[in-house]
Amino acid sequence: MLRPHVPVNPLPAGHTIPLVQPAPTTAVEPAACNHDQAPAAPPRTAVQLTPGSALALAAGGGAVVLVVGAVLVSLLLAVAITGLSVAVIAIVLRLLVRDMQQGR
């Protein structure tokens, strides 16, 4: 089906490498199949949540939400502080440039 086609290239001495032809394939007969049933897997047991484990799961989820929220709020606060400081620097530079242009 997908066979590479290698061209016959002459060597520097003028010799050529003949292209090897694949041997013809004979008819292939299918092998007999044995379709026995696979062994059934044992039934899975349902997960049993006790009141204590449900409470621990809820507390763990709440802790994850609080930690992720604190990280996101701190990132937002860092961006806000950076933006405010850049704005203050821009105003100070603008005032300095204006004072230099007026000759003070």
XYZ file of N, CA, C and O in Angstrom:
416
model
N 0.825 -1.185 0.000
C 0.000 0.000 0.000
C 0.874 1.255 0.000
O 0.842 2.036 -0.929
N 1.656 1.432 1.027
C 2.557 2.579 1.083
C 3.980 2.057 0.972
O 4.589 1.648 1.949
N 4.497 2.036 -0.225
C 5.858 1.577 -0.447
C 6.685 2.747 -0.945
O 6.246 3.486 -1.828
N 7.880 2.940 -0.388
C 8.709 4.042 -0.870
C 9.219 3.735 -2.280
O 9.542 2.601 -2.614
N 9.229 4.732 -3.110
C 9.733 4.601 -4.468
C 11.121 5.243 -4.515
O 11.245 6.457 -4.457
N 12.147 4.410 -4.585
C 13.520 4.886 -4.600
C 13.962 4.918 -6.059
O 13.920 3.896 -6.749
N 14.375 6.066 -6.560
C 14.816 6.117 -7.949
C 16.156 5.404 -8.121
O 16.943 5.284 -7.184
N 16.390 4.910 -9.323
C 17.660 4.258 -9.629
C 18.640 5.352 -10.004
O 18.492 6.030 -11.017
N 19.643 5.567 -9.154
C 20.614 6.637 -9.360
C 21.937 6.059 -9.839
O 22.422 5.064 -9.305
N 22.557 6.672 -10.841
C 23.877 6.192 -11.253
C 24.925 6.600 -10.212
O 24.875 7.677 -9.633
N 25.852 5.705 -9.974
C 26.952 6.006 -9.062
C 27.995 6.831 -9.810
O 27.970 6.928 -11.042
N 28.965 7.447 -9.128
C 29.993 8.222 -9.817
C 30.763 7.412 -10.855
O 31.227 7.936 -11.850
N 30.901 6.079 -10.666
C 31.636 5.254 -11.628
C 30.751 4.852 -12.799
O 31.208 4.183 -13.714
N 29.513 5.211 -12.794
C 28.626 4.870 -13.877
C 27.814 3.618 -13.626
O 27.039 3.203 -14.469
N 27.995 2.992 -12.465
C 27.217 1.801 -12.155
C 25.838 2.213 -11.661
O 25.682 3.227 -10.995
N 24.853 1.417 -11.953
C 23.507 1.693 -11.474
C 23.089 0.622 -10.492
O 23.509 -0.530 -10.581
N 22.272 1.012 -9.571
C 21.745 0.079 -8.577
C 20.360 -0.330 -9.065
O 19.488 0.520 -9.230
N 20.156 -1.601 -9.316
C 18.828 -2.005 -9.804
C 17.797 -1.897 -8.693
O 18.094 -2.103 -7.522
N 16.600 -1.556 -9.082
C 15.494 -1.436 -8.139
C 15.002 -2.827 -7.792
O 14.723 -3.631 -8.672
N 14.925 -3.123 -6.515
C 14.496 -4.440 -6.077
C 12.976 -4.493 -6.165
O 12.275 -3.664 -5.576
N 12.465 -5.460 -6.885
C 11.025 -5.631 -7.009
C 10.539 -6.509 -5.870
O 11.132 -7.550 -5.580
N 9.450 -6.129 -5.221
C 8.943 -6.972 -4.128
C 8.375 -8.265 -4.692
O 7.851 -8.305 -5.796
N 8.513 -9.325 -3.911
C 8.006 -10.624 -4.331
C 6.485 -10.574 -4.327
O 5.871 -9.937 -3.457
N 5.838 -11.203 -5.280
C 4.375 -11.195 -5.294
C 3.832 -11.932 -4.079
O 4.383 -12.946 -3.647
N 2.780 -11.401 -3.535
C 2.178 -12.003 -2.344
C 1.181 -13.057 -2.768
O 0.500 -12.937 -3.786
N 1.098 -14.075 -1.979
C 0.123 -15.134 -2.245
C -1.163 -14.805 -1.517
O -1.208 -13.950 -0.634
N -2.208 -15.488 -1.874
C -3.493 -15.249 -1.221
C -3.401 -15.638 0.246
O -2.890 -16.701 0.593
N -3.880 -14.782 1.087
C -3.824 -15.009 2.521
C -5.198 -15.472 2.972
O -6.211 -14.821 2.710
N -5.236 -16.608 3.653
C -6.506 -17.113 4.163
C -6.681 -16.637 5.591
O -5.755 -16.681 6.395
N -7.881 -16.162 5.919
C -8.096 -15.699 7.295
C -8.067 -16.864 8.271
O -8.501 -17.968 7.955
N -7.536 -16.605 9.435
C -7.474 -17.622 10.474
C -8.828 -17.736 11.149
O -9.638 -16.797 11.168
N -9.091 -18.867 11.717
C -10.359 -19.069 12.418
C -10.351 -18.253 13.699
O -9.364 -18.208 14.430
N -11.446 -17.573 13.952
C -11.552 -16.722 15.138
C -12.324 -17.436 16.217
O -13.296 -18.139 15.952
N -11.914 -17.240 17.432
C -12.604 -17.822 18.575
C -13.205 -16.670 19.365
O -12.496 -15.935 20.033
N -14.502 -16.510 19.302
C -15.176 -15.384 19.943
C -15.802 -15.803 21.265
O -17.002 -15.691 21.469
N -15.014 -16.309 22.166
C -15.539 -16.657 23.492
C -15.824 -15.380 24.261
O -15.220 -14.337 24.030
N -16.713 -15.479 25.189
C -17.054 -14.332 26.022
C -15.918 -14.041 26.992
O -15.332 -14.952 27.580
N -15.602 -12.768 27.128
C -14.588 -12.364 28.092
C -15.180 -12.505 29.493
O -16.391 -12.372 29.688
N -14.338 -12.798 30.469
C -14.877 -12.918 31.834
C -15.435 -11.579 32.297
O -14.864 -10.517 32.059
N -16.607 -11.634 32.909
C -17.271 -10.413 33.366
C -16.510 -9.827 34.549
O -16.029 -10.547 35.425
N -16.405 -8.507 34.556
C -15.735 -7.832 35.660
C -16.657 -7.850 36.877
O -17.878 -7.782 36.749
N -16.076 -7.935 38.055
C -16.940 -7.924 39.248
C -17.619 -6.572 39.374
O -17.063 -5.536 39.001
N -18.833 -6.548 39.866
C -19.550 -5.265 39.987
C -18.835 -4.333 40.963
O -18.298 -4.767 41.989
N -18.812 -3.068 40.605
C -18.131 -2.091 41.466
C -19.046 -1.698 42.617
O -20.254 -1.578 42.460
N -18.415 -1.446 43.718
C -19.190 -1.019 44.870
C -19.347 0.495 44.820
O -18.475 1.218 44.347
N -20.478 0.970 45.285
C -20.727 2.406 45.303
C -19.882 3.060 46.395
O -19.557 2.443 47.412
N -19.509 4.312 46.177
C -18.720 5.042 47.159
C -19.642 5.427 48.309
O -20.693 6.036 48.107
N -19.242 5.062 49.498
C -20.045 5.348 50.678
C -19.476 6.578 51.378
O -18.312 6.586 51.756
N -20.262 7.629 51.488
C -19.837 8.834 52.195
C -20.487 8.850 53.570
O -21.709 8.872 53.691
N -19.637 8.844 54.564
C -20.142 8.974 55.920
C -20.291 10.465 56.217
O -19.731 11.306 55.511
N -21.048 10.823 57.239
C -21.173 12.252 57.563
C -19.833 12.917 57.850
O -19.598 14.058 57.475
N -18.922 12.194 58.443
C -17.600 12.763 58.732
C -16.803 13.005 57.464
O -16.152 14.045 57.304
N -16.842 12.062 56.528
C -16.082 12.240 55.298
C -16.718 13.315 54.410
O -16.019 14.044 53.718
N -18.043 13.426 54.438
C -18.711 14.488 53.677
C -18.337 15.855 54.233
O -18.099 16.811 53.483
N -18.254 15.959 55.558
C -17.870 17.224 56.187
C -16.418 17.572 55.859
O -16.101 18.727 55.559
N -15.529 16.564 55.858
C -14.128 16.812 55.518
C -13.988 17.218 54.050
O -13.191 18.103 53.711
N -14.789 16.602 53.178
C -14.754 16.957 51.767
C -15.238 18.387 51.546
O -14.638 19.153 50.782
N -16.293 18.779 52.239
C -16.805 20.150 52.113
C -15.802 21.159 52.673
O -15.596 22.235 52.091
N -15.162 20.831 53.783
C -14.171 21.738 54.367
C -12.957 21.872 53.454
O -12.426 22.973 53.275
N -12.540 20.773 52.853
C -11.404 20.836 51.929
C -11.734 21.672 50.708
O -10.916 22.470 50.242
N -12.940 21.516 50.161
C -13.354 22.327 49.022
C -13.434 23.797 49.370
O -13.025 24.666 48.585
N -13.954 24.089 50.564
C -14.017 25.489 50.998
C -12.635 26.090 51.169
O -12.399 27.252 50.822
N -11.693 25.305 51.691
C -10.328 25.801 51.858
C -9.680 26.088 50.509
O -8.989 27.100 50.344
N -9.928 25.224 49.527
C -9.370 25.448 48.190
C -9.934 26.725 47.589
O -9.207 27.540 47.002
N -11.230 26.938 47.745
C -11.866 28.153 47.215
C -11.288 29.396 47.889
O -11.008 30.405 47.220
N -11.074 29.341 49.195
C -10.515 30.498 49.907
C -9.083 30.788 49.475
O -8.712 31.957 49.277
N -8.279 29.761 49.302
C -6.884 29.971 48.903
C -6.805 30.535 47.494
O -6.068 31.505 47.232
N -7.585 29.960 46.562
C -7.575 30.466 45.194
C -8.097 31.896 45.152
O -7.545 32.755 44.446
N -9.120 32.202 45.927
C -9.642 33.564 45.977
C -8.619 34.549 46.522
O -8.472 35.658 46.003
N -7.888 34.147 47.558
C -6.883 35.043 48.123
C -5.753 35.303 47.128
O -5.276 36.437 47.006
N -5.354 34.275 46.393
C -4.302 34.460 45.396
C -4.769 35.396 44.291
O -4.036 36.306 43.864
N -5.998 35.209 43.813
C -6.501 36.074 42.743
C -6.661 37.521 43.208
O -6.359 38.459 42.468
N -7.132 37.727 44.428
C -7.278 39.086 44.946
C -5.917 39.748 45.108
O -5.750 40.934 44.790
N -4.917 38.989 45.560
C -3.590 39.585 45.718
C -2.988 39.941 44.359
O -2.317 40.973 44.224
N -3.230 39.125 43.337
C -2.752 39.464 42.003
C -3.441 40.726 41.477
O -2.798 41.592 40.876
N -4.752 40.829 41.699
C -5.479 42.020 41.265
C -4.977 43.261 42.001
O -4.820 44.332 41.396
N -4.700 43.123 43.283
C -4.180 44.254 44.052
C -2.789 44.659 43.560
O -2.488 45.855 43.448
N -1.956 43.689 43.207
C -0.627 44.014 42.686
C -0.726 44.764 41.367
O 0.002 45.741 41.132
N -1.644 44.359 40.497
C -1.826 45.063 39.225
C -2.341 46.473 39.457
O -1.901 47.433 38.809
N -3.264 46.621 40.386
C -3.812 47.947 40.670
C -2.740 48.879 41.233
O -2.653 50.057 40.838
N -1.922 48.386 42.140
C -0.864 49.219 42.723
C 0.161 49.602 41.655
O 0.618 50.756 41.600
N 0.494 48.669 40.780
C 1.445 48.961 39.705
C 0.883 50.018 38.768
O 1.585 50.959 38.373
N -0.389 49.889 38.404
C -1.021 50.886 37.535
C -1.060 52.258 38.175
O -0.822 53.275 37.509
N -1.364 52.317 39.465
C -1.406 53.600 40.168
C -0.020 54.238 40.220
O 0.125 55.453 39.993
N 1.004 53.449 40.481
C 2.349 54.020 40.546
C 2.816 54.502 39.166
O 3.470 55.544 39.064
N 2.452 53.788 38.100
C 2.809 54.238 36.754
C 2.091 55.544 36.431
O 2.670 56.455 35.816
N 0.842 55.675 36.871
C 0.102 56.920 36.628
C 0.733 58.095 37.366
O 0.853 59.195 36.817
N 1.147 57.881 38.607
C 1.780 58.954 39.379
C 3.111 59.349 38.732
O 3.438 60.546 38.612
N 3.879 58.379 38.284
C 5.149 58.689 37.623
C 4.914 59.474 36.340
O 5.653 60.420 36.018
N 3.865 59.123 35.591
C 3.559 59.842 34.356
C 3.209 61.299 34.644
O 3.634 62.213 33.917
N 2.442 61.530 35.711
C 2.079 62.917 36.063
C 3.312 63.711 36.472
O 3.498 64.867 36.065
N 4.193 63.097 37.283
C 5.396 63.797 37.725
C 6.299 64.107 36.534
O 6.837 65.234 36.413
N 6.472 63.169 35.628
C 7.293 63.426 34.445
C 6.688 64.518 33.569
O 7.415 65.356 33.022
N 5.374 64.514 33.452
C 4.711 65.558 32.655
C 4.955 66.936 33.260
O 5.230 67.912 32.534
N 4.875 67.024 34.584
C 5.135 68.306 35.243
C 6.593 68.724 35.069
O 6.886 69.914 34.860
N 7.528 67.776 35.168
C 8.931 68.110 34.988
C 9.228 68.592 33.570
O 9.966 69.558 33.365
N 8.622 67.947 32.575
C 8.836 68.367 31.186
C 8.250 69.744 30.953
O 8.841 70.597 30.287
N 7.086 70.021 31.524
C 6.466 71.343 31.370
C 7.331 72.425 32.021
O 7.499 73.518 31.473
N 7.895 72.111 33.204
C 8.761 73.085 33.874
C 10.038 73.327 33.080
O 10.527 74.454 33.006
N 10.586 72.270 32.445
C 11.778 72.478 31.624
C 11.482 73.312 30.397
O 12.328 74.117 29.969
N 10.304 73.168 29.826
C 9.948 73.944 28.628
C 9.701 75.415 28.975
O 9.923 76.290 28.149
N 9.235 75.695 30.208
C 8.995 77.085 30.588
C 10.265 77.754 31.072
O 10.269 78.961 31.308
N 11.325 77.033 31.232
C 12.618 77.621 31.594
C 12.795 77.839 33.076
O 13.549 78.710 33.493
N 12.160 77.099 33.873
C 12.316 77.280 35.327
C 13.492 76.544 35.870
O 13.973 75.585 35.539
